[in-house]
PDB file of C-alpha atoms in Angstrom:
ATOM      1  CA  UNK A   1      27.711   7.177  -3.429  1.00 40.00           C
ATOM      2  CA  UNK A   2      23.989   7.896  -3.869  1.00 45.00           C
ATOM      3  CA  UNK A   3      21.822   5.158  -5.296  1.00 48.00           C
ATOM      4  CA  UNK A   4      20.892   5.699  -8.916  1.00 47.00           C
ATOM      5  CA  UNK A   5      18.624   3.703 -11.188  1.00 45.00           C
ATOM      6  CA  UNK A   6      16.677   4.334 -14.358  1.00 39.00           C
ATOM      7  CA  UNK A   7      13.067   3.364 -13.656  1.00 45.00           C
ATOM      8  CA  UNK A   8       9.738   3.699 -15.452  1.00 45.00           C
ATOM      9  CA  UNK A   9       9.316   7.341 -14.466  1.00 46.00           C
ATOM     10  CA  UNK A  10      12.927   8.427 -14.978  1.00 52.00           C
ATOM     11  CA  UNK A  11      16.126   8.469 -12.956  1.00 73.00           C
ATOM     12  CA  UNK A  12      15.988   7.836  -9.219  1.00 90.00           C
ATOM     13  CA  UNK A  13      19.008   9.840  -8.071  1.00 91.00           C
ATOM     14  CA  UNK A  14      19.693  10.940  -4.501  1.00 92.00           C
ATOM     15  CA  UNK A  15      17.433  13.998  -4.694  1.00 94.00           C
ATOM     16  CA  UNK A  16      14.514  11.983  -6.086  1.00 95.00           C
ATOM     17  CA  UNK A  17      14.979   9.303  -3.417  1.00 95.00           C
ATOM     18  CA  UNK A  18      15.073  11.925  -0.654  1.00 95.00           C
ATOM     19  CA  UNK A  19      11.851  13.437  -2.004  1.00 96.00           C
ATOM     20  CA  UNK A  20      10.210  10.000  -2.017  1.00 96.00           C
ATOM     21  CA  UNK A  21      11.255   9.389   1.599  1.00 96.00           C
ATOM     22  CA  UNK A  22       9.790  12.754   2.593  1.00 96.00           C
ATOM     23  CA  UNK A  23       6.349  11.614   1.385  1.00 96.00           C
ATOM     24  CA  UNK A  24       6.180   8.734   3.874  1.00 96.00           C
ATOM     25  CA  UNK A  25       4.494   8.981   7.257  1.00 94.00           C
ATOM     26  CA  UNK A  26       7.533   7.434   8.947  1.00 92.00           C
ATOM     27  CA  UNK A  27      10.134   9.837   7.580  1.00 93.00           C
ATOM     28  CA  UNK A  28       8.130  12.831   6.381  1.00 93.00           C
ATOM     29  CA  UNK A  29       8.937  14.902   9.478  1.00 93.00           C
ATOM     30  CA  UNK A  30      12.709  14.679   9.015  1.00 92.00           C
ATOM     31  CA  UNK A  31      14.745  17.650   7.900  1.00 91.00           C
ATOM     32  CA  UNK A  32      16.479  17.927   4.503  1.00 92.00           C
ATOM     33  CA  UNK A  33      19.878  16.917   5.883  1.00 90.00           C
ATOM     34  CA  UNK A  34      18.579  13.698   7.458  1.00 91.00           C
ATOM     35  CA  UNK A  35      16.611  12.807   4.331  1.00 93.00           C
ATOM     36  CA  UNK A  36      19.666  13.366   2.146  1.00 93.00           C
ATOM     37  CA  UNK A  37      21.708  11.146   4.452  1.00 92.00           C
ATOM     38  CA  UNK A  38      19.147   8.351   4.213  1.00 93.00           C
ATOM     39  CA  UNK A  39      18.937   8.645   0.434  1.00 94.00           C
ATOM     40  CA  UNK A  40      22.708   8.344   0.244  1.00 93.00           C
ATOM     41  CA  UNK A  41      22.862   5.032   2.147  1.00 94.00           C
ATOM     42  CA  UNK A  42      19.641   3.525   0.785  1.00 94.00           C
ATOM     43  CA  UNK A  43      19.797   0.613  -1.606  1.00 95.00           C
ATOM     44  CA  UNK A  44      17.589   0.566  -4.709  1.00 95.00           C
ATOM     45  CA  UNK A  45      15.959  -2.810  -5.293  1.00 95.00           C
ATOM     46  CA  UNK A  46      13.809  -4.139  -8.143  1.00 96.00           C
ATOM     47  CA  UNK A  47      11.232  -6.907  -7.759  1.00 96.00           C
ATOM     48  CA  UNK A  48       9.504  -8.698 -10.628  1.00 95.00           C
ATOM     49  CA  UNK A  49       5.830  -9.710 -10.507  1.00 92.00           C
ATOM     50  CA  UNK A  50       5.274 -12.452  -7.935  1.00 91.00           C
ATOM     51  CA  UNK A  51       8.640 -11.868  -6.243  1.00 95.00           C
ATOM     52  CA  UNK A  52       8.657 -11.555  -2.450  1.00 96.00           C
ATOM     53  CA  UNK A  53       9.902  -8.259  -1.057  1.00 97.00           C
ATOM     54  CA  UNK A  54       9.884  -9.810   2.426  1.00 95.00           C
ATOM     55  CA  UNK A  55       8.765 -13.217   3.724  1.00 95.00           C
ATOM     56  CA  UNK A  56       6.797 -14.004   6.864  1.00 93.00           C
ATOM     57  CA  UNK A  57       9.009 -15.471   9.572  1.00 92.00           C
ATOM     58  CA  UNK A  58      12.303 -14.193   8.150  1.00 93.00           C
ATOM     59  CA  UNK A  59      14.499 -11.994  10.356  1.00 91.00           C
ATOM     60  CA  UNK A  60      13.747  -8.282  10.199  1.00 89.00           C
ATOM     61  CA  UNK A  61      16.398  -5.626  10.086  1.00 90.00           C
ATOM     62  CA  UNK A  62      15.436  -3.297   7.245  1.00 94.00           C
ATOM     63  CA  UNK A  63      12.649  -1.044   6.018  1.00 94.00           C
ATOM     64  CA  UNK A  64      11.435  -0.899   2.403  1.00 96.00           C
ATOM     65  CA  UNK A  65       9.873   2.203   0.852  1.00 97.00           C
ATOM     66  CA  UNK A  66       7.897   1.647  -2.356  1.00 97.00           C
ATOM     67  CA  UNK A  67       8.873   3.976  -5.194  1.00 96.00           C
ATOM     68  CA  UNK A  68       7.047   2.416  -8.139  1.00 95.00           C
ATOM     69  CA  UNK A  69       4.687  -0.490  -8.716  1.00 92.00           C
ATOM     70  CA  UNK A  70       2.483  -2.187  -6.118  1.00 91.00           C
ATOM     71  CA  UNK A  71       2.523  -5.160  -3.761  1.00 94.00           C
ATOM     72  CA  UNK A  72       0.129  -7.403  -1.850  1.00 92.00           C
ATOM     73  CA  UNK A  73       0.499  -8.327   1.821  1.00 93.00           C
ATOM     74  CA  UNK A  74      -0.222 -11.962   2.750  1.00 91.00           C
ATOM     75  CA  UNK A  75      -0.674 -13.681   6.102  1.00 88.00           C
ATOM     76  CA  UNK A  76      -0.525 -17.465   6.399  1.00 85.00           C
ATOM     77  CA  UNK A  77      -1.991 -20.059   8.735  1.00 81.00           C
ATOM     78  CA  UNK A  78      -1.331 -23.782   8.865  1.00 77.00           C
ATOM     79  CA  UNK A  79      -3.970 -24.393   6.182  1.00 81.00           C
ATOM     80  CA  UNK A  80      -4.205 -21.343   3.929  1.00 80.00           C
ATOM     81  CA  UNK A  81      -2.777 -18.017   2.869  1.00 81.00           C
ATOM     82  CA  UNK A  82      -4.851 -14.846   2.524  1.00 82.00           C
ATOM     83  CA  UNK A  83      -4.256 -11.388   1.098  1.00 85.00           C
ATOM     84  CA  UNK A  84      -4.815  -8.741   3.764  1.00 86.00           C
ATOM     85  CA  UNK A  85      -3.648  -5.480   2.161  1.00 89.00           C
ATOM     86  CA  UNK A  86      -2.518  -3.904  -1.080  1.00 90.00           C
ATOM     87  CA  UNK A  87       0.338  -1.391  -1.061  1.00 93.00           C
ATOM     88  CA  UNK A  88       1.287   1.441  -3.405  1.00 91.00           C
ATOM     89  CA  UNK A  89       3.936   4.180  -3.132  1.00 94.00           C
ATOM     90  CA  UNK A  90       4.832   5.704  -0.760  1.00 94.00           C
ATOM     91  CA  UNK A  91       3.996   2.732   1.467  1.00 95.00           C
ATOM     92  CA  UNK A  92       6.605   1.590   3.989  1.00 95.00           C
ATOM     93  CA  UNK A  93       7.186  -2.086   4.791  1.00 95.00           C
ATOM     94  CA  UNK A  94       8.712  -3.090   8.127  1.00 91.00           C
ATOM     95  CA  UNK A  95       8.156  -0.123  10.459  1.00 87.00           C
ATOM     96  CA  UNK A  96       8.125  -2.433  13.474  1.00 85.00           C
ATOM     97  CA  UNK A  97      11.673  -3.463  12.554  1.00 79.00           C
ATOM     98  CA  UNK A  98      12.763   0.001  13.674  1.00 78.00           C
ATOM     99  CA  UNK A  99      11.715  -0.894  17.216  1.00 80.00           C
ATOM    100  CA  UNK A 100      13.047  -4.452  17.408  1.00 82.00           C
ATOM    101  CA  UNK A 101      14.547  -7.167  15.277  1.00 83.00           C
ATOM    102  CA  UNK A 102      11.588  -9.513  15.456  1.00 85.00           C
ATOM    103  CA  UNK A 103      10.759 -11.740  12.457  1.00 90.00           C
ATOM    104  CA  UNK A 104       8.627 -10.422   9.609  1.00 92.00           C
ATOM    105  CA  UNK A 105       4.931 -10.757  10.397  1.00 90.00           C
ATOM    106  CA  UNK A 106       3.752 -11.085   6.772  1.00 92.00           C
ATOM    107  CA  UNK A 107       4.873 -11.886   3.251  1.00 95.00           C
ATOM    108  CA  UNK A 108       4.761  -9.031   0.736  1.00 95.00           C
ATOM    109  CA  UNK A 109       4.788  -9.885  -2.975  1.00 95.00           C
ATOM    110  CA  UNK A 110       5.121  -7.580  -5.972  1.00 94.00           C
ATOM    111  CA  UNK A 111       2.038  -7.453  -8.195  1.00 90.00           C
ATOM    112  CA  UNK A 112       3.938  -5.810 -11.057  1.00 90.00           C
ATOM    113  CA  UNK A 113       7.490  -4.629 -11.649  1.00 93.00           C
ATOM    114  CA  UNK A 114       8.192  -2.810  -8.393  1.00 95.00           C
ATOM    115  CA  UNK A 115      11.015  -0.522  -7.301  1.00 96.00           C
ATOM    116  CA  UNK A 116      11.788   0.070  -3.623  1.00 97.00           C
ATOM    117  CA  UNK A 117      14.380   1.716  -1.406  1.00 96.00           C
ATOM    118  CA  UNK A 118      15.834  -0.489   1.325  1.00 96.00           C
ATOM    119  CA  UNK A 119      17.109   1.098   4.528  1.00 95.00           C
ATOM    120  CA  UNK A 120      18.821  -1.078   7.098  1.00 93.00           C
ATOM    121  CA  UNK A 121      17.774  -0.481  10.690  1.00 91.00           C
ATOM    122  CA  UNK A 122      21.177   0.640  11.949  1.00 91.00           C
ATOM    123  CA  UNK A 123      21.606   3.114   9.069  1.00 90.00           C
ATOM    124  CA  UNK A 124      18.105   4.458   9.593  1.00 89.00           C
ATOM    125  CA  UNK A 125      18.668   5.022  13.298  1.00 87.00           C
ATOM    126  CA  UNK A 126      22.091   6.565  12.723  1.00 87.00           C
ATOM    127  CA  UNK A 127      20.806   9.084  10.180  1.00 83.00           C
ATOM    128  CA  UNK A 128      17.396   9.839  11.647  1.00 80.00           C
ATOM    129  CA  UNK A 129      17.416   9.185  15.387  1.00 72.00           C
ATOM    130  CA  UNK A 130      18.947  12.573  16.160  1.00 73.00           C
ATOM    131  CA  UNK A 131      16.137  14.394  14.361  1.00 76.00           C
ATOM    132  CA  UNK A 132      13.361  15.852  16.493  1.00 73.00           C
ATOM    133  CA  UNK A 133      10.777  14.692  13.949  1.00 86.00           C
ATOM    134  CA  UNK A 134      11.793  11.039  13.851  1.00 87.00           C
ATOM    135  CA  UNK A 135       9.917   9.954  16.990  1.00 84.00           C
ATOM    136  CA  UNK A 136       6.789  11.790  15.829  1.00 90.00           C
ATOM    137  CA  UNK A 137       6.995  10.054  12.464  1.00 90.00           C
ATOM    138  CA  UNK A 138       7.510   6.641  14.040  1.00 86.00           C
ATOM    139  CA  UNK A 139       4.551   7.108  16.388  1.00 88.00           C
ATOM    140  CA  UNK A 140       2.377   8.340  13.508  1.00 91.00           C
ATOM    141  CA  UNK A 141       3.338   5.311  11.387  1.00 89.00           C
ATOM    142  CA  UNK A 142       2.541   2.913  14.230  1.00 87.00           C
ATOM    143  CA  UNK A 143      -0.735   4.747  14.807  1.00 91.00           C
ATOM    144  CA  UNK A 144      -1.631   4.225  11.146  1.00 90.00           C
ATOM    145  CA  UNK A 145      -0.930   0.496  11.520  1.00 86.00           C
ATOM    146  CA  UNK A 146      -3.230   0.250  14.547  1.00 88.00           C
ATOM    147  CA  UNK A 147      -6.014   2.166  12.768  1.00 89.00           C
ATOM    148  CA  UNK A 148      -5.775  -0.066   9.680  1.00 84.00           C
ATOM    149  CA  UNK A 149      -5.930  -3.199  11.818  1.00 84.00           C
ATOM    150  CA  UNK A 150      -8.912  -1.822  13.747  1.00 86.00           C
ATOM    151  CA  UNK A 151     -10.719  -0.856  10.533  1.00 85.00           C
ATOM    152  CA  UNK A 152     -10.101  -4.300   9.043  1.00 83.00           C
ATOM    153  CA  UNK A 153     -11.515  -6.011  12.117  1.00 83.00           C
ATOM    154  CA  UNK A 154     -14.556  -3.723  12.101  1.00 84.00           C
ATOM    155  CA  UNK A 155     -15.181  -4.326   8.388  1.00 84.00           C
ATOM    156  CA  UNK A 156     -15.267  -8.084   8.961  1.00 80.00           C
ATOM    157  CA  UNK A 157     -18.053  -7.606  11.509  1.00 81.00           C
ATOM    158  CA  UNK A 158     -19.994  -4.569  10.268  1.00 85.00           C
ATOM    159  CA  UNK A 159     -19.836  -4.848   6.464  1.00 91.00           C
ATOM    160  CA  UNK A 160     -21.388  -7.540   4.317  1.00 94.00           C
ATOM    161  CA  UNK A 161     -19.488  -8.846   1.291  1.00 94.00           C
ATOM    162  CA  UNK A 162     -20.902  -6.189  -1.035  1.00 96.00           C
ATOM    163  CA  UNK A 163     -19.757  -3.461   1.335  1.00 95.00           C
ATOM    164  CA  UNK A 164     -16.289  -4.978   1.639  1.00 94.00           C
ATOM    165  CA  UNK A 165     -15.992  -5.290  -2.155  1.00 96.00           C
ATOM    166  CA  UNK A 166     -17.073  -1.677  -2.603  1.00 95.00           C
ATOM    167  CA  UNK A 167     -14.515  -0.487  -0.044  1.00 93.00           C
ATOM    168  CA  UNK A 168     -11.761  -2.608  -1.568  1.00 93.00           C
ATOM    169  CA  UNK A 169     -12.436  -1.238  -5.049  1.00 95.00           C
ATOM    170  CA  UNK A 170     -12.497   2.385  -3.882  1.00 93.00           C
ATOM    171  CA  UNK A 171      -9.221   2.000  -1.985  1.00 89.00           C
ATOM    172  CA  UNK A 172      -7.530   0.159  -4.860  1.00 90.00           C
ATOM    173  CA  UNK A 173      -8.591   2.809  -7.373  1.00 89.00           C
ATOM    174  CA  UNK A 174      -6.876   5.547  -5.370  1.00 81.00           C
ATOM    175  CA  UNK A 175      -7.449   9.263  -5.770  1.00 71.00           C
ATOM    176  CA  UNK A 176      -6.321   9.871  -9.352  1.00 63.00           C
ATOM    177  CA  UNK A 177      -7.906  12.771 -11.182  1.00 61.00           C
ATOM    178  CA  UNK A 178      -8.783  10.714 -14.260  1.00 68.00           C
ATOM    179  CA  UNK A 179     -10.973   7.622 -14.603  1.00 79.00           C
ATOM    180  CA  UNK A 180     -10.874   5.457 -11.484  1.00 90.00           C
ATOM    181  CA  UNK A 181      -9.639   2.081 -12.678  1.00 92.00           C
ATOM    182  CA  UNK A 182      -8.713  -1.070 -10.728  1.00 92.00           C
ATOM    183  CA  UNK A 183      -6.160  -3.234 -12.513  1.00 88.00           C
ATOM    184  CA  UNK A 184      -5.548  -5.829  -9.807  1.00 88.00           C
ATOM    185  CA  UNK A 185      -6.617  -9.371 -10.699  1.00 89.00           C
ATOM    186  CA  UNK A 186     -10.066 -10.427  -9.522  1.00 91.00           C
ATOM    187  CA  UNK A 187      -8.704 -13.356  -7.520  1.00 90.00           C
ATOM    188  CA  UNK A 188      -6.693 -10.964  -5.354  1.00 88.00           C
ATOM    189  CA  UNK A 189      -9.582  -8.508  -5.099  1.00 93.00           C
ATOM    190  CA  UNK A 190     -11.717 -11.363  -3.772  1.00 92.00           C
ATOM    191  CA  UNK A 191      -9.047 -12.259  -1.204  1.00 89.00           C
ATOM    192  CA  UNK A 192      -8.745  -8.651  -0.034  1.00 90.00           C
ATOM    193  CA  UNK A 193     -12.522  -8.399   0.342  1.00 92.00           C
ATOM    194  CA  UNK A 194     -12.712 -11.708   2.220  1.00 88.00           C
ATOM    195  CA  UNK A 195     -14.753 -13.579  -0.384  1.00 91.00           C
ATOM    196  CA  UNK A 196     -14.407 -16.152  -3.126  1.00 91.00           C
ATOM    197  CA  UNK A 197     -13.874 -15.434  -6.812  1.00 92.00           C
ATOM    198  CA  UNK A 198     -17.426 -16.643  -7.548  1.00 95.00           C
ATOM    199  CA  UNK A 199     -18.997 -14.400  -4.900  1.00 96.00           C
ATOM    200  CA  UNK A 200     -16.961 -11.433  -6.170  1.00 96.00           C
ATOM    201  CA  UNK A 201     -18.291 -11.981  -9.692  1.00 95.00           C
ATOM    202  CA  UNK A 202     -21.844 -11.953  -8.343  1.00 96.00           C
ATOM    203  CA  UNK A 203     -21.268  -8.657  -6.511  1.00 97.00           C
ATOM    204  CA  UNK A 204     -19.612  -7.083  -9.564  1.00 97.00           C
ATOM    205  CA  UNK A 205     -22.593  -8.106 -11.708  1.00 96.00           C
ATOM    206  CA  UNK A 206     -24.996  -6.403  -9.283  1.00 97.00           C
ATOM    207  CA  UNK A 207     -22.866  -3.244  -9.151  1.00 97.00           C
ATOM    208  CA  UNK A 208     -22.627  -3.186 -12.947  1.00 97.00           C
ATOM    209  CA  UNK A 209     -26.408  -3.538 -13.292  1.00 97.00           C
ATOM    210  CA  UNK A 210     -26.785  -0.499 -11.017  1.00 96.00           C
ATOM    211  CA  UNK A 211     -24.352   1.555 -13.088  1.00 96.00           C
ATOM    212  CA  UNK A 212     -21.700   1.739 -10.372  1.00 96.00           C
ATOM    213  CA  UNK A 213     -18.941   0.155 -12.471  1.00 96.00           C
ATOM    214  CA  UNK A 214     -18.181  -1.822 -15.589  1.00 96.00           C
ATOM    215  CA  UNK A 215     -15.646  -4.507 -16.390  1.00 95.00           C
ATOM    216  CA  UNK A 216     -13.435  -3.724 -19.358  1.00 93.00           C
ATOM    217  CA  UNK A 217     -11.156  -6.636 -20.203  1.00 91.00           C
ATOM    218  CA  UNK A 218      -9.018  -7.175 -17.109  1.00 89.00           C
ATOM    219  CA  UNK A 219      -9.839  -3.762 -15.679  1.00 93.00           C
ATOM    220  CA  UNK A 220     -12.695  -2.649 -13.442  1.00 96.00           C
ATOM    221  CA  UNK A 221     -13.754   0.936 -14.173  1.00 96.00           C
ATOM    222  CA  UNK A 222     -15.579   2.716 -11.350  1.00 96.00           C
ATOM    223  CA  UNK A 223     -18.405   4.790 -12.850  1.00 95.00           C
ATOM    224  CA  UNK A 224     -20.001   6.064  -9.625  1.00 95.00           C
ATOM    225  CA  UNK A 225     -17.317   6.340  -6.954  1.00 94.00           C
ATOM    226  CA  UNK A 226     -19.493   8.224  -4.483  1.00 94.00           C
ATOM    227  CA  UNK A 227     -22.192   5.531  -4.582  1.00 95.00           C
ATOM    228  CA  UNK A 228     -19.530   2.892  -3.957  1.00 96.00           C
ATOM    229  CA  UNK A 229     -18.164   4.943  -1.069  1.00 93.00           C
ATOM    230  CA  UNK A 230     -21.639   5.094   0.465  1.00 94.00           C
ATOM    231  CA  UNK A 231     -22.072   1.338   0.018  1.00 94.00           C
ATOM    232  CA  UNK A 232     -18.738   0.836   1.776  1.00 93.00           C
ATOM    233  CA  UNK A 233     -19.673   3.096   4.672  1.00 90.00           C
ATOM    234  CA  UNK A 234     -16.905   5.546   3.789  1.00 87.00           C
ATOM    235  CA  UNK A 235     -17.301   9.233   4.560  1.00 72.00           C
ATOM    236  CA  UNK A 236     -18.301  11.246   1.525  1.00 62.00           C
ATOM    237  CA  UNK A 237     -15.733  13.712   0.285  1.00 56.00           C
ATOM    238  CA  UNK A 238     -16.696  17.386   0.544  1.00 52.00           C
ATOM    239  CA  UNK A 239     -17.616  19.091  -2.721  1.00 50.00           C
ATOM    240  CA  UNK A 240     -15.397  22.101  -3.456  1.00 47.00           C
ATOM    241  CA  UNK A 241     -17.227  24.783  -5.404  1.00 49.00           C
ATOM    242  CA  UNK A 242     -15.433  26.894  -7.984  1.00 47.00           C
ATOM    243  CA  UNK A 243     -15.326  30.573  -7.118  1.00 44.00           C
TER     244      UNK A 243
END
């Protein structure tokens, strides 16, 4: 029986789940039949704010696809824990689990009420492994992971704190057509940018004085996204002229 749940945006029935899976890098190259088969065996899971979707060191064995909400990825050492990434739909958690059953390499916690589809490794391989697009999707997903890790390492060396904050804000705001707003707490923004809360406040004050953003309650509104992109060393988006 297909998973069904009433979520913030409506009913996640089998067709809606299949459509969500098709938007992921890992599974987007599968055909309609394989996607429908995955949607049928997937398990819908809800996670409240602060709840762990997966924990570092726990056995792998399943993949999670975010449908609604957002989550933060944490890595831990013997002395501290640090946020290393922020995830939004249609992010996939646990791609490496498809290749082996090694333990989880990070903890992922929900920032807000979050809905995800869980696919166990054996079910995923049974439904998708026969598809010609599955290997391409898996390689593309792993390639994305390598590029993100490489970019993160380069940012730590090549960008100062202001540049890292600018990049973090632009990425968190996404590509929505309306006002670009960051609603993640400033403590987590500081962690993602590799700074302290105090140093983040100093950078935000400088950006605000330059008209790049303004703080509105618990939200950070980006007023000049292109200037922030330049400060972050991100490629400017091409301007499309109306014809």
